[in-house]
PDB file of C-alpha atoms in Angstrom:
ATOM      1  CA  GLY A   1      42.514 152.731 101.645  1.00 48.00           C
ATOM      2  CA  CYS A   2      45.694 154.359 102.744  1.00 47.00           C
ATOM      3  CA  LEU A   3      48.951 152.463 103.061  1.00 47.00           C
ATOM      4  CA  ARG A   4      50.279 152.147 106.531  1.00 50.00           C
ATOM      5  CA  PRO A   5      54.038 152.272 106.827  1.00 49.00           C
ATOM      6  CA  VAL A   6      55.400 148.943 107.897  1.00 46.00           C
ATOM      7  CA  MET A   7      58.423 149.152 110.178  1.00 47.00           C
ATOM      8  CA  ALA A   8      60.782 146.268 110.717  1.00 46.00           C
ATOM      9  CA  ALA A   9      60.715 144.996 114.227  1.00 48.00           C
ATOM     10  CA  VAL A  10      64.100 145.940 115.594  1.00 50.00           C
ATOM     11  CA  PRO A  11      64.839 144.676 119.071  1.00 52.00           C
ATOM     12  CA  PRO A  12      65.620 147.505 121.442  1.00 54.00           C
ATOM     13  CA  PRO A  13      69.261 147.724 122.481  1.00 54.00           C
ATOM     14  CA  SER A  14      69.898 145.927 125.677  1.00 50.00           C
ATOM     15  CA  ALA A  15      70.342 148.090 128.685  1.00 50.00           C
ATOM     16  CA  PRO A  16      73.668 147.872 130.502  1.00 54.00           C
ATOM     17  CA  GLY A  17      72.101 145.949 133.352  1.00 54.00           C
ATOM     18  CA  GLY A  18      69.396 144.210 131.314  1.00 52.00           C
ATOM     19  CA  PRO A  19      69.297 140.633 130.050  1.00 59.00           C
ATOM     20  CA  GLU A  20      71.817 139.697 127.312  1.00 61.00           C
ATOM     21  CA  PRO A  21      70.500 138.713 123.864  1.00 60.00           C
ATOM     22  CA  PRO A  22      70.148 134.958 123.283  1.00 59.00           C
ATOM     23  CA  PRO A  23      73.185 133.195 121.735  1.00 57.00           C
ATOM     24  CA  PRO A  24      73.060 132.537 117.977  1.00 56.00           C
ATOM     25  CA  PRO A  25      71.708 129.133 116.942  1.00 57.00           C
ATOM     26  CA  LEU A  26      74.302 126.315 116.639  1.00 56.00           C
ATOM     27  CA  GLN A  27      75.161 125.700 113.028  1.00 65.00           C
ATOM     28  CA  TYR A  28      74.874 122.140 111.736  1.00 60.00           C
ATOM     29  CA  SER A  29      78.260 122.217 110.002  1.00 65.00           C
ATOM     30  CA  LEU A  30      80.002 123.223 113.239  1.00 67.00           C
ATOM     31  CA  LEU A  31      78.242 120.405 115.050  1.00 60.00           C
ATOM     32  CA  LEU A  32      79.457 117.912 112.438  1.00 64.00           C
ATOM     33  CA  GLN A  33      83.023 119.179 112.832  1.00 68.00           C
ATOM     34  CA  HIS A  34      82.921 118.353 116.531  1.00 60.00           C
ATOM     35  CA  LEU A  35      81.167 114.996 116.034  1.00 62.00           C
ATOM     36  CA  VAL A  36      82.975 113.462 113.040  1.00 63.00           C
ATOM     37  CA  GLY A  37      85.299 116.192 111.724  1.00 60.00           C
ATOM     38  CA  GLU A  38      88.818 117.265 112.521  1.00 60.00           C
ATOM     39  CA  GLN A  39      87.813 118.822 115.848  1.00 62.00           C
ATOM     40  CA  ARG A  40      86.461 115.542 117.204  1.00 60.00           C
ATOM     41  CA  ARG A  41      88.169 114.516 120.437  1.00 62.00           C
ATOM     42  CA  PRO A  42      88.806 110.796 120.796  1.00 58.00           C
ATOM     43  CA  ARG A  43      87.415 109.388 124.000  1.00 57.00           C
ATOM     44  CA  ALA A  44      89.808 107.502 126.189  1.00 55.00           C
ATOM     45  CA  TRP A  45      88.747 103.923 126.827  1.00 56.00           C
ATOM     46  CA  ASP A  46      88.405 103.526 130.548  1.00 53.00           C
ATOM     47  CA  PRO A  47      86.841 100.237 131.676  1.00 51.00           C
ATOM     48  CA  ALA A  48      86.456 101.541 135.224  1.00 53.00           C
ATOM     49  CA  ALA A  49      84.143 104.308 133.964  1.00 52.00           C
ATOM     50  CA  LEU A  50      81.768 101.683 132.579  1.00 53.00           C
ATOM     51  CA  GLY A  51      81.718  99.651 135.764  1.00 51.00           C
ATOM     52  CA  GLY A  52      84.499  97.301 134.682  1.00 51.00           C
ATOM     53  CA  ILE A  53      87.187  95.860 136.877  1.00 58.00           C
ATOM     54  CA  PRO A  54      90.123  98.269 137.229  1.00 60.00           C
ATOM     55  CA  SER A  55      93.466  96.786 136.274  1.00 60.00           C
ATOM     56  CA  PRO A  56      95.825  96.079 139.158  1.00 67.00           C
ATOM     57  CA  PRO A  57      99.084  98.029 139.354  1.00 74.00           C
ATOM     58  CA  LYS A  58     101.883  96.578 137.243  1.00 71.00           C
ATOM     59  CA  SER A  59     104.563  94.574 138.976  1.00 73.00           C
ATOM     60  CA  GLU A  60     108.272  95.214 138.557  1.00 72.00           C
ATOM     61  CA  GLU A  61     108.586  92.145 136.318  1.00 75.00           C
ATOM     62  CA  GLN A  62     105.882  93.478 133.971  1.00 76.00           C
ATOM     63  CA  LYS A  63     107.551  96.883 133.822  1.00 73.00           C
ATOM     64  CA  MET A  64     110.900  95.253 133.115  1.00 77.00           C
ATOM     65  CA  VAL A  65     109.397  93.167 130.276  1.00 74.00           C
ATOM     66  CA  GLU A  66     107.741  96.273 128.792  1.00 76.00           C
ATOM     67  CA  ARG A  67     111.031  98.179 128.920  1.00 75.00           C
ATOM     68  CA  ALA A  68     112.810  95.266 127.221  1.00 74.00           C
ATOM     69  CA  MET A  69     110.165  95.068 124.491  1.00 75.00           C
ATOM     70  CA  GLU A  70     110.463  98.805 123.851  1.00 79.00           C
ATOM     71  CA  SER A  71     114.249  98.691 123.649  1.00 82.00           C
ATOM     72  CA  CYS A  72     116.091  99.167 120.375  1.00 85.00           C
ATOM     73  CA  ALA A  73     117.747  95.750 120.651  1.00 86.00           C
ATOM     74  CA  PHE A  74     114.392  93.959 120.842  1.00 88.00           C
ATOM     75  CA  LYS A  75     112.996  95.964 117.901  1.00 88.00           C
ATOM     76  CA  ALA A  76     116.111  95.182 115.858  1.00 89.00           C
ATOM     77  CA  ALA A  77     115.846  91.466 116.691  1.00 91.00           C
ATOM     78  CA  LEU A  78     112.165  91.441 115.779  1.00 92.00           C
ATOM     79  CA  ALA A  79     112.891  93.189 112.468  1.00 92.00           C
ATOM     80  CA  CYS A  80     115.721  90.726 111.829  1.00 94.00           C
ATOM     81  CA  VAL A  81     113.421  87.723 112.279  1.00 94.00           C
ATOM     82  CA  GLY A  82     110.670  89.345 110.204  1.00 93.00           C
ATOM     83  CA  GLY A  83     113.151  90.256 107.468  1.00 93.00           C
ATOM     84  CA  PHE A  84     114.539  86.705 107.433  1.00 95.00           C
ATOM     85  CA  VAL A  85     111.071  85.201 106.959  1.00 95.00           C
ATOM     86  CA  LEU A  86     110.028  87.783 104.366  1.00 94.00           C
ATOM     87  CA  GLY A  87     113.324  87.518 102.496  1.00 93.00           C
ATOM     88  CA  GLY A  88     113.154  83.736 102.431  1.00 93.00           C
ATOM     89  CA  ALA A  89     109.627  83.815 101.024  1.00 93.00           C
ATOM     90  CA  PHE A  90     110.635  86.429  98.449  1.00 92.00           C
ATOM     91  CA  GLY A  91     113.697  84.408  97.429  1.00 90.00           C
ATOM     92  CA  VAL A  92     111.691  81.210  96.958  1.00 89.00           C
ATOM     93  CA  PHE A  93     109.047  83.142  95.008  1.00 89.00           C
ATOM     94  CA  THR A  94     111.581  84.717  92.632  1.00 87.00           C
ATOM     95  CA  ALA A  95     113.311  81.371  92.191  1.00 83.00           C
ATOM     96  CA  GLY A  96     109.966  79.801  91.319  1.00 80.00           C
ATOM     97  CA  ILE A  97     109.377  82.176  88.417  1.00 83.00           C
ATOM     98  CA  ASP A  98     112.988  82.146  87.206  1.00 79.00           C
ATOM     99  CA  THR A  99     113.428  79.834  84.223  1.00 74.00           C
ATOM    100  CA  ASN A 100     117.173  79.394  84.856  1.00 77.00           C
ATOM    101  CA  VAL A 101     116.811  77.767  88.274  1.00 75.00           C
ATOM    102  CA  GLY A 102     118.487  74.364  88.391  1.00 72.00           C
ATOM    103  CA  PHE A 103     120.130  74.634  84.976  1.00 71.00           C
ATOM    104  CA  ASP A 104     123.808  73.805  84.650  1.00 70.00           C
ATOM    105  CA  PRO A 105     125.698  76.493  82.679  1.00 71.00           C
ATOM    106  CA  LYS A 106     128.110  73.807  81.391  1.00 73.00           C
ATOM    107  CA  ASP A 107     125.255  71.775  79.911  1.00 71.00           C
ATOM    108  CA  PRO A 108     122.300  74.152  79.287  1.00 70.00           C
ATOM    109  CA  TYR A 109     120.325  71.601  77.260  1.00 75.00           C
ATOM    110  CA  ARG A 110     120.095  69.097  80.086  1.00 75.00           C
ATOM    111  CA  THR A 111     116.774  69.150  81.968  1.00 78.00           C
ATOM    112  CA  PRO A 112     117.367  69.736  85.690  1.00 76.00           C
ATOM    113  CA  THR A 113     115.978  67.310  88.211  1.00 81.00           C
ATOM    114  CA  ALA A 114     113.467  68.304  90.879  1.00 81.00           C
ATOM    115  CA  LYS A 115     116.172  67.923  93.526  1.00 85.00           C
ATOM    116  CA  GLU A 116     118.439  70.425  91.737  1.00 83.00           C
ATOM    117  CA  VAL A 117     115.593  72.925  91.316  1.00 83.00           C
ATOM    118  CA  LEU A 118     114.648  72.664  95.000  1.00 87.00           C
ATOM    119  CA  LYS A 119     118.312  73.020  96.006  1.00 88.00           C
ATOM    120  CA  ASP A 120     118.674  76.233  93.966  1.00 88.00           C
ATOM    121  CA  MET A 121     115.406  77.567  95.348  1.00 89.00           C
ATOM    122  CA  GLY A 122     116.573  76.886  98.902  1.00 90.00           C
ATOM    123  CA  GLN A 123     119.936  78.551  98.302  1.00 91.00           C
ATOM    124  CA  ARG A 124     118.303  81.633  96.825  1.00 91.00           C
ATOM    125  CA  GLY A 125     115.754  81.760  99.662  1.00 92.00           C
ATOM    126  CA  ILE A 126     118.526  81.598 102.296  1.00 94.00           C
ATOM    127  CA  SER A 127     120.530  84.291 100.492  1.00 93.00           C
ATOM    128  CA  TYR A 128     117.538  86.652 100.286  1.00 94.00           C
ATOM    129  CA  ALA A 129     116.583  85.867 103.882  1.00 95.00           C
ATOM    130  CA  LYS A 130     120.055  86.844 105.168  1.00 94.00           C
ATOM    131  CA  ASN A 131     120.071  90.100 103.199  1.00 93.00           C
ATOM    132  CA  PHE A 132     116.566  91.068 104.298  1.00 94.00           C
ATOM    133  CA  ALA A 133     117.368  90.206 107.917  1.00 95.00           C
ATOM    134  CA  ILE A 134     120.505  92.380 107.935  1.00 93.00           C
ATOM    135  CA  VAL A 135     118.786  95.331 106.258  1.00 92.00           C
ATOM    136  CA  GLY A 136     115.711  95.030 108.493  1.00 91.00           C
ATOM    137  CA  ALA A 137     117.779  94.907 111.687  1.00 92.00           C
ATOM    138  CA  MET A 138     119.969  97.829 110.594  1.00 92.00           C
ATOM    139  CA  PHE A 139     116.989  99.983 109.617  1.00 92.00           C
ATOM    140  CA  SER A 140     114.969  99.204 112.734  1.00 91.00           C
ATOM    141  CA  CYS A 141     117.880  99.780 115.114  1.00 91.00           C
ATOM    142  CA  THR A 142     118.886 103.021 113.357  1.00 92.00           C
ATOM    143  CA  GLU A 143     115.319 104.326 113.374  1.00 90.00           C
ATOM    144  CA  CYS A 144     114.956 103.513 117.079  1.00 89.00           C
ATOM    145  CA  VAL A 145     118.214 105.324 117.917  1.00 89.00           C
ATOM    146  CA  VAL A 146     117.242 108.353 115.795  1.00 90.00           C
ATOM    147  CA  GLU A 147     113.785 108.461 117.373  1.00 88.00           C
ATOM    148  CA  SER A 148     115.281 108.281 120.875  1.00 86.00           C
ATOM    149  CA  TYR A 149     117.797 111.018 120.043  1.00 86.00           C
ATOM    150  CA  ARG A 150     115.234 113.371 118.452  1.00 83.00           C
ATOM    151  CA  GLY A 151     112.467 112.619 120.953  1.00 82.00           C
ATOM    152  CA  LYS A 152     109.901 112.669 118.151  1.00 80.00           C
ATOM    153  CA  SER A 153     108.075 110.052 116.112  1.00 80.00           C
ATOM    154  CA  ASP A 154     107.539 111.417 112.605  1.00 81.00           C
ATOM    155  CA  TRP A 155     108.460 110.788 108.953  1.00 82.00           C
ATOM    156  CA  LYS A 156     111.901 112.350 109.358  1.00 85.00           C
ATOM    157  CA  ASN A 157     113.048 109.375 111.441  1.00 87.00           C
ATOM    158  CA  SER A 158     112.358 107.006 108.538  1.00 87.00           C
ATOM    159  CA  VAL A 159     114.156 109.248 106.054  1.00 90.00           C
ATOM    160  CA  ILE A 160     117.242 109.685 108.270  1.00 91.00           C
ATOM    161  CA  SER A 161     117.471 105.999 109.182  1.00 91.00           C
ATOM    162  CA  GLY A 162     116.846 105.002 105.556  1.00 91.00           C
ATOM    163  CA  CYS A 163     119.698 107.235 104.408  1.00 93.00           C
ATOM    164  CA  ILE A 164     122.043 105.831 107.073  1.00 92.00           C
ATOM    165  CA  THR A 165     121.123 102.230 106.251  1.00 91.00           C
ATOM    166  CA  GLY A 166     121.309 102.664 102.469  1.00 91.00           C
ATOM    167  CA  GLY A 167     124.570 104.602 102.765  1.00 91.00           C
ATOM    168  CA  ALA A 168     126.152 101.968 105.003  1.00 90.00           C
ATOM    169  CA  ILE A 169     125.227  99.219 102.546  1.00 88.00           C
ATOM    170  CA  GLY A 170     126.296 101.198  99.498  1.00 88.00           C
ATOM    171  CA  PHE A 171     129.629 102.446 100.890  1.00 86.00           C
ATOM    172  CA  ARG A 172     131.035  98.933 100.553  1.00 84.00           C
ATOM    173  CA  ALA A 173     131.017  99.512  96.773  1.00 84.00           C
ATOM    174  CA  GLY A 174     132.368 103.069  96.965  1.00 85.00           C
ATOM    175  CA  LEU A 175     131.396 106.635  97.780  1.00 88.00           C
ATOM    176  CA  LYS A 176     129.129 107.100  94.765  1.00 88.00           C
ATOM    177  CA  ALA A 177     127.224 103.895  95.509  1.00 89.00           C
ATOM    178  CA  GLY A 178     126.878 104.999  99.136  1.00 89.00           C
ATOM    179  CA  VAL A 179     125.356 108.340  98.147  1.00 91.00           C
ATOM    180  CA  ILE A 180     122.980 106.640  95.704  1.00 92.00           C
ATOM    181  CA  GLY A 181     122.039 104.067  98.335  1.00 90.00           C
ATOM    182  CA  CYS A 182     121.424 106.800 100.909  1.00 92.00           C
ATOM    183  CA  GLY A 183     119.147 108.773  98.589  1.00 91.00           C
ATOM    184  CA  GLY A 184     117.309 105.750  97.224  1.00 91.00           C
ATOM    185  CA  PHE A 185     116.705 104.117 100.587  1.00 89.00           C
ATOM    186  CA  ALA A 186     115.636 107.454 102.121  1.00 90.00           C
ATOM    187  CA  ALA A 187     113.122 108.049  99.326  1.00 91.00           C
ATOM    188  CA  PHE A 188     111.815 104.483  99.632  1.00 87.00           C
ATOM    189  CA  SER A 189     111.494 104.824 103.415  1.00 87.00           C
ATOM    190  CA  ALA A 190     109.655 108.142 103.050  1.00 85.00           C
ATOM    191  CA  ALA A 191     107.241 106.606 100.530  1.00 87.00           C
ATOM    192  CA  ILE A 192     106.515 103.602 102.767  1.00 84.00           C
ATOM    193  CA  ASP A 193     106.076 105.808 105.820  1.00 79.00           C
ATOM    194  CA  TYR A 194     103.708 108.110 103.896  1.00 80.00           C
ATOM    195  CA  TYR A 195     101.685 105.127 102.686  1.00 80.00           C
ATOM    196  CA  LEU A 196     101.452 103.562 106.154  1.00 74.00           C
ATOM    197  CA  ARG A 197     100.515 106.800 107.918  1.00 67.00           C
TER     198      ARG A 197
END
């Protein structure tokens, strides 16, 4: 038998006024990008769209409370209280693992009483609590002011406020200590901000 030439079926070019060719099939990887990938758009939660009860308009008192809670003074006070509690817990914890708590340097061989140990633990807890409260309030207030001035909320705010806070604390011991405190606190703030974000 003779071989018949087989020609590939090539679709005829579409006429200028004819129907356009069908769109290419949707790729699965592109679909995943829009469903769970970086191009996914978060849906806004709207209870009214699901038949829920729409929230009533906010009163002036509610708006005033929200403004107060978003103010730098409130954030600084909150950080101060949180730093006091955290510092107190940290101070008591470090005192609990310190073997020199309660010992009298004049008589190191005497065994301290439970009352003396608890007194030293309380003093160390209060000291740590005050330091943590001051640093927390300074950092929070500085970060809030920097964020308000820049109009952005990013990692640079933490670095700038960390440098200002560490420098202010370190400058009491001199210029070199202030520079070291600025750099160290800025690096620590950047690391914490990176970890949290």
